[in-house]
GROMACS .gro file of C-alpha atoms in nm:
model
  282
    1MET     CA    1   3.820   5.874  -0.401
    2LYS     CA    2   4.118   5.989  -0.607
    3ILE     CA    3   4.431   5.773  -0.632
    4GLY     CA    4   4.760   5.911  -0.761
    5VAL     CA    5   4.969   5.652  -0.944
    6CYS     CA    6   5.348   5.684  -0.949
    7LYS     CA    7   5.520   5.466  -1.211
    8ASP     CA    8   5.825   5.509  -1.431
    9PHE     CA    9   5.657   5.395  -1.753
   10SER     CA   10   5.314   5.319  -1.891
   11ILE     CA   11   5.257   5.018  -2.117
   12GLU     CA   12   5.261   5.256  -2.416
   13GLU     CA   13   5.601   5.392  -2.313
   14ARG     CA   14   5.765   5.061  -2.234
   15VAL     CA   15   5.638   4.709  -2.292
   16GLY     CA   16   5.696   4.479  -1.995
   17GLY     CA   17   5.535   4.269  -1.726
   18ALA     CA   18   5.543   4.546  -1.465
   19GLN     CA   19   5.381   4.793  -1.702
   20ARG     CA   20   5.118   4.538  -1.805
   21ALA     CA   21   5.036   4.462  -1.443
   22MET     CA   22   5.000   4.832  -1.355
   23GLN     CA   23   4.770   4.878  -1.654
   24LEU     CA   24   4.543   4.595  -1.537
   25PHE     CA   25   4.542   4.714  -1.176
   26GLU     CA   26   4.439   5.063  -1.288
   27ARG     CA   27   4.181   4.927  -1.531
   28GLY     CA   28   4.024   4.732  -1.246
   29ALA     CA   29   3.951   5.039  -1.034
   30PRO     CA   30   3.593   5.017  -0.899
   31SER     CA   31   3.319   5.271  -0.953
   32GLY     CA   32   3.380   5.587  -0.756
   33VAL     CA   33   3.760   5.562  -0.775
   34GLU     CA   34   3.945   5.806  -1.001
   35VAL     CA   35   4.297   5.704  -1.102
   36VAL     CA   36   4.540   5.978  -1.210
   37ARG     CA   37   4.904   5.943  -1.305
   38VAL     CA   38   5.176   6.142  -1.133
   39PRO     CA   39   5.431   6.209  -1.411
   40VAL     CA   40   5.796   6.126  -1.342
   41ASN     CA   41   5.899   6.486  -1.409
   42SER     CA   42   5.636   6.642  -1.179
   43GLU     CA   43   5.733   6.935  -0.962
   44HIS     CA   44   5.493   6.822  -0.690
   45LEU     CA   45   5.240   6.552  -0.608
   46ASP     CA   46   4.875   6.620  -0.685
   47PRO     CA   47   4.746   6.750  -0.347
   48THR     CA   48   4.387   6.657  -0.437
   49CYS     CA   49   4.471   6.284  -0.426
   50ASP     CA   50   4.335   6.090  -0.131
   51ALA     CA   51   4.601   5.816  -0.153
   52TYR     CA   52   4.892   5.702  -0.366
   53PHE     CA   53   4.982   5.379  -0.546
   54THR     CA   54   5.347   5.326  -0.640
   55GLY     CA   55   5.505   5.074  -0.873
   56LEU     CA   56   5.853   5.105  -1.024
   57VAL     CA   57   5.971   5.456  -0.929
   58LYS     CA   58   6.343   5.439  -1.005
   59GLY     CA   59   6.316   5.745  -1.228
   60PHE     CA   60   6.138   5.967  -0.975
   61PRO     CA   61   6.337   6.251  -0.817
   62ASP     CA   62   6.403   6.241  -0.443
   63HIS     CA   63   6.186   6.542  -0.366
   64ILE     CA   64   5.872   6.376  -0.508
   65LEU     CA   65   5.928   6.054  -0.313
   66GLN     CA   66   5.998   6.254   0.003
   67GLU     CA   67   5.679   6.453  -0.056
   68LEU     CA   68   5.492   6.123  -0.077
   69VAL     CA   69   5.637   6.007   0.255
   70ASP     CA   70   5.561   6.342   0.418
   71SER     CA   71   5.208   6.371   0.277
   72GLY     CA   72   5.049   6.169   0.556
   73LYS     CA   73   4.818   6.009   0.301
   74PRO     CA   74   4.768   5.633   0.256
   75HIS     CA   75   5.025   5.471   0.032
   76PHE     CA   76   5.002   5.129  -0.135
   77ARG     CA   77   5.300   4.978  -0.307
   78TYR     CA   78   5.356   4.694  -0.555
   79GLN     CA   79   5.724   4.600  -0.537
   80PHE     CA   80   5.798   4.452  -0.880
   81ASP     CA   81   6.171   4.396  -0.840
   82LEU     CA   82   6.449   4.378  -0.582
   83TRP     CA   83   6.549   4.742  -0.647
   84ASP     CA   84   6.917   4.657  -0.638
   85ASP     CA   85   7.012   4.813  -0.971
   86SER     CA   86   6.940   5.183  -0.923
   87PRO     CA   87   7.132   5.471  -0.754
   88ASN     CA   88   6.828   5.575  -0.546
   89ALA     CA   89   6.770   5.226  -0.406
   90LEU     CA   90   6.973   5.280  -0.088
   91THR     CA   91   6.757   5.581  -0.004
   92TRP     CA   92   6.412   5.460  -0.104
   93ALA     CA   93   6.378   5.080  -0.124
   94ARG     CA   94   6.350   5.040   0.251
   95LYS     CA   95   6.197   5.380   0.323
   96LEU     CA   96   5.899   5.340   0.090
   97SER     CA   97   5.840   4.985   0.210
   98GLU     CA   98   5.827   5.094   0.572
   99HIS     CA   99   5.603   5.390   0.486
  100ALA     CA  100   5.336   5.207   0.284
  101GLN     CA  101   5.021   5.067   0.444
  102LYS     CA  102   5.065   4.757   0.229
  103VAL     CA  103   5.353   4.639   0.015
  104MET     CA  104   5.260   4.369  -0.234
  105PHE     CA  105   5.507   4.139  -0.407
  106PRO     CA  106   5.457   3.931  -0.724
  107SER     CA  107   5.550   3.604  -0.550
  108PRO     CA  108   5.629   3.455  -0.209
  109MET     CA  109   5.987   3.391  -0.328
  110TYR     CA  110   6.042   3.755  -0.423
  111MET     CA  111   5.891   3.881  -0.098
  112GLY     CA  112   6.138   3.673   0.099
  113MET     CA  113   6.431   3.787  -0.117
  114PHE     CA  114   6.337   4.155  -0.090
  115LEU     CA  115   6.275   4.156   0.284
  116GLY     CA  116   6.593   3.961   0.349
  117GLY     CA  117   6.802   4.173   0.114
  118TRP     CA  118   6.690   4.502   0.269
  119HIS     CA  119   6.683   4.369   0.628
  120LEU     CA  120   6.312   4.424   0.678
  121GLU     CA  121   6.124   4.224   0.937
  122PRO     CA  122   5.824   4.025   0.805
  123SER     CA  123   5.492   4.179   0.907
  124GLU     CA  124   5.127   4.191   0.804
  125ARG     CA  125   5.199   4.491   0.582
  126TYR     CA  126   5.402   4.272   0.344
  127ILE     CA  127   5.200   4.027   0.133
  128ALA     CA  128   5.238   3.827  -0.188
  129LEU     CA  129   4.975   3.920  -0.448
  130ALA     CA  130   4.988   3.744  -0.783
  131PRO     CA  131   5.010   3.991  -1.075
  132PRO     CA  132   4.685   4.049  -1.264
  133MET     CA  133   4.596   3.882  -1.590
  134ASP     CA  134   4.305   3.917  -1.833
  135ILE     CA  135   4.256   3.567  -1.973
  136THR     CA  136   3.972   3.685  -2.199
  137GLU     CA  137   4.241   3.848  -2.416
  138ILE     CA  138   4.427   3.517  -2.439
  139LYS     CA  139   4.148   3.270  -2.511
  140PRO     CA  140   4.077   3.347  -2.881
  141HIS     CA  141   4.446   3.314  -2.975
  142ARG     CA  142   4.472   2.984  -2.787
  143GLU     CA  143   4.168   2.847  -2.967
  144LYS     CA  144   4.290   2.965  -3.308
  145TRP     CA  145   4.631   2.797  -3.283
  146ASP     CA  146   4.496   2.487  -3.109
  147GLU     CA  147   4.313   2.432  -3.438
  148GLN     CA  148   4.585   2.543  -3.680
  149GLY     CA  149   4.881   2.384  -3.501
  150ARG     CA  150   5.197   2.533  -3.353
  151LYS     CA  151   5.555   2.535  -3.472
  152GLY     CA  152   5.881   2.700  -3.369
  153ILE     CA  153   6.032   2.856  -3.056
  154CYS     CA  154   6.010   3.206  -2.915
  155TYR     CA  155   6.102   3.442  -2.634
  156PHE     CA  156   5.901   3.749  -2.538
  157GLY     CA  157   5.987   4.010  -2.278
  158GLU     CA  158   6.275   4.247  -2.220
  159VAL     CA  159   6.571   4.165  -2.444
  160HIS     CA  160   6.853   4.183  -2.190
  161PRO     CA  161   7.143   3.957  -2.084
  162LEU     CA  162   6.994   3.924  -1.734
  163LYS     CA  163   6.689   3.767  -1.899
  164GLY     CA  164   6.918   3.509  -2.060
  165VAL     CA  165   6.820   3.592  -2.417
  166ASP     CA  166   7.171   3.512  -2.541
  167ILE     CA  167   7.143   3.169  -2.376
  168ALA     CA  168   6.812   3.112  -2.557
  169ILE     CA  169   6.976   3.212  -2.887
  170ARG     CA  170   7.258   2.960  -2.834
  171TRP     CA  171   7.001   2.695  -2.743
  172ALA     CA  172   6.817   2.764  -3.069
  173ALA     CA  173   7.141   2.744  -3.269
  174ASN     CA  174   7.232   2.409  -3.109
  175GLU     CA  175   6.888   2.275  -3.202
  176GLY     CA  176   6.908   2.413  -3.556
  177GLU     CA  177   6.604   2.635  -3.487
  178VAL     CA  178   6.526   3.005  -3.530
  179LEU     CA  179   6.433   3.190  -3.210
  180ASP     CA  180   6.159   3.450  -3.260
  181ILE     CA  181   6.207   3.740  -3.017
  182TYR     CA  182   5.945   3.998  -2.916
  183GLY     CA  183   6.004   4.285  -2.676
  184PRO     CA  184   6.203   4.603  -2.599
  185ILE     CA  185   6.576   4.580  -2.666
  186SER     CA  186   6.811   4.673  -2.381
  187TYR     CA  187   7.125   4.545  -2.551
  188ASN     CA  188   7.239   4.459  -2.902
  189PHE     CA  189   7.267   4.083  -2.939
  190PRO     CA  190   7.493   3.954  -3.219
  191SER     CA  191   7.331   3.885  -3.555
  192SER     CA  192   7.269   3.520  -3.626
  193ASN     CA  193   7.080   3.298  -3.866
  194HIS     CA  194   6.916   3.149  -3.559
  195VAL     CA  195   6.740   3.461  -3.429
  196ARG     CA  196   6.464   3.682  -3.568
  197TYR     CA  197   6.371   4.005  -3.388
  198ASN     CA  198   6.005   4.100  -3.434
  199GLY     CA  199   5.982   4.430  -3.244
  200CYS     CA  200   5.723   4.525  -2.981
  201PRO     CA  201   5.378   4.450  -3.124
  202ASP     CA  202   5.054   4.550  -2.954
  203GLN     CA  203   4.906   4.304  -2.705
  204ALA     CA  204   4.668   4.126  -2.944
  205THR     CA  205   4.933   4.091  -3.215
  206LEU     CA  206   5.186   3.967  -2.961
  207TYR     CA  207   4.952   3.703  -2.819
  208ASP     CA  208   4.863   3.580  -3.167
  209ALA     CA  209   5.228   3.560  -3.272
  210VAL     CA  210   5.339   3.383  -2.955
  211ALA     CA  211   5.046   3.139  -2.970
  212SER     CA  212   5.164   3.021  -3.313
  213HIS     CA  213   5.481   2.874  -3.155
  214GLU     CA  214   5.525   2.539  -2.989
  215TRP     CA  215   5.787   2.643  -2.731
  216LEU     CA  216   5.876   2.938  -2.507
  217ILE     CA  217   6.241   2.948  -2.396
  218HIS     CA  218   6.309   3.142  -2.075
  219MET     CA  219   6.646   3.119  -1.895
  220PRO     CA  220   6.697   3.428  -1.675
  221ARG     CA  221   7.034   3.479  -1.506
  222LYS     CA  222   6.870   3.682  -1.230
  223ALA     CA  223   6.571   3.583  -1.018
  224ASP     CA  224   6.235   3.655  -1.183
  225GLY     CA  225   5.975   3.808  -0.953
  226PHE     CA  226   5.697   3.613  -1.120
  227SER     CA  227   5.786   3.509  -1.478
  228TYR     CA  228   5.476   3.666  -1.634
  229SER     CA  229   5.562   3.538  -1.981
  230ILE     CA  230   5.567   3.176  -1.860
  231LEU     CA  231   5.208   3.192  -1.739
  232GLU     CA  232   5.096   3.376  -2.053
  233ALA     CA  233   5.271   3.120  -2.274
  234GLN     CA  234   5.114   2.826  -2.091
  235LEU     CA  235   4.770   2.983  -2.120
  236LEU     CA  236   4.835   3.039  -2.491
  237GLY     CA  237   4.904   2.667  -2.531
  238LEU     CA  238   5.284   2.665  -2.553
  239ARG     CA  239   5.522   2.422  -2.396
  240VAL     CA  240   5.781   2.596  -2.174
  241TYR     CA  241   6.151   2.529  -2.129
  242ALA     CA  242   6.279   2.739  -1.837
  243ASN     CA  243   6.534   2.739  -1.559
  244GLY     CA  244   6.661   2.975  -1.290
  245LYS     CA  245   6.492   3.128  -0.987
  246LEU     CA  246   6.132   3.174  -1.096
  247GLY     CA  247   5.872   3.338  -0.875
  248ILE     CA  248   5.593   3.142  -1.040
  249GLU     CA  249   5.735   2.822  -0.889
  250SER     CA  250   5.690   2.956  -0.535
  251TRP     CA  251   5.324   3.019  -0.615
  252LEU     CA  252   5.278   2.663  -0.733
  253GLU     CA  253   5.416   2.549  -0.398
  254VAL     CA  254   5.146   2.759  -0.226
  255CYS     CA  255   4.871   2.640  -0.461
  256GLN     CA  256   4.921   2.274  -0.377
  257ASN     CA  257   4.554   2.183  -0.399
  258GLY     CA  258   4.452   2.372  -0.713
  259GLY     CA  259   4.791   2.390  -0.884
  260PHE     CA  260   4.814   2.588  -1.208
  261GLU     CA  261   4.438   2.655  -1.222
  262GLU     CA  262   4.442   2.800  -0.871
  263LEU     CA  263   4.728   3.033  -0.962
  264VAL     CA  264   4.543   3.150  -1.274
  265GLU     CA  265   4.240   3.226  -1.057
  266LYS     CA  266   4.458   3.431  -0.821
  267CYS     CA  267   4.584   3.633  -1.119
  268VAL     CA  268   4.232   3.689  -1.253
  269LEU     CA  269   4.112   3.807  -0.910
  270ALA     CA  270   4.422   4.018  -0.839
  271PRO     CA  271   4.272   4.357  -0.941
  272SER     CA  272   3.967   4.315  -0.717
  273THR     CA  273   4.188   4.190  -0.433
  274PHE     CA  274   4.414   4.491  -0.475
  275TRP     CA  275   4.131   4.742  -0.469
  276ASP     CA  276   3.973   4.575  -0.167
  277ILE     CA  277   4.306   4.633   0.012
  278VAL     CA  278   4.318   4.997  -0.099
  279GLN     CA  279   3.960   5.076   0.003
  280GLU     CA  280   4.005   4.908   0.339
  281GLY     CA  281   4.328   5.102   0.398
  282CYS     CA  282   4.171   5.436   0.309
   0.00000   0.00000   0.00000
């Protein structure tokens, strides 16, 4: 079986939770499944694909998305955001959701917000599926800094006002601390003695750097679909100071019996759950 993947960016092209999740979903493809990327600038879809998997597709031209809808082939979608910040949203947010065999959302909270915002009726095709996580990549950094001790505060993720990075910087200044920031820059924050930008390191370097800190500060102005960095930080041994609408909190309401450990298990099993859905739908 051959699956065509439509996504705006790979993890190499843009570092972020959505790109990381897509990478892990694709990496988890079972034996006998070939995963191929459909480039954003493609003239046409790959007609040899048996089905399609879409993530963030804000950069895709209308004719490619229409070709996907008209293909008659199974389509599985992971809806990472509310799609309310792009010119093509009015055309495609609802249309792709209604076309897909399954639309998966990073949290129960985000599913409710998306369906309500786009006036879609709840149905069995819409489900919450926790984003995937590979905890084997996290464990050695946790163990290292458990032994050496942690100090300082950090933020990692997209550097954007909607993520509340400027709020975190002011918080650091009020506490007389220096905020270490890791991630792609979407706006130029003012220079300050209380902030240190450390670029976009590779995954292992990022985890090691973050694990050396005591605190993660996360104060998004806009609802977070999951808050990937919060779970990563907790698994790395950090304490977390966060506020706002956080998708991870709606999962903890669902996981009342197992709590945090149950949510982690859902994230670990997410790739196999996803591919079970795809194979059943094909």
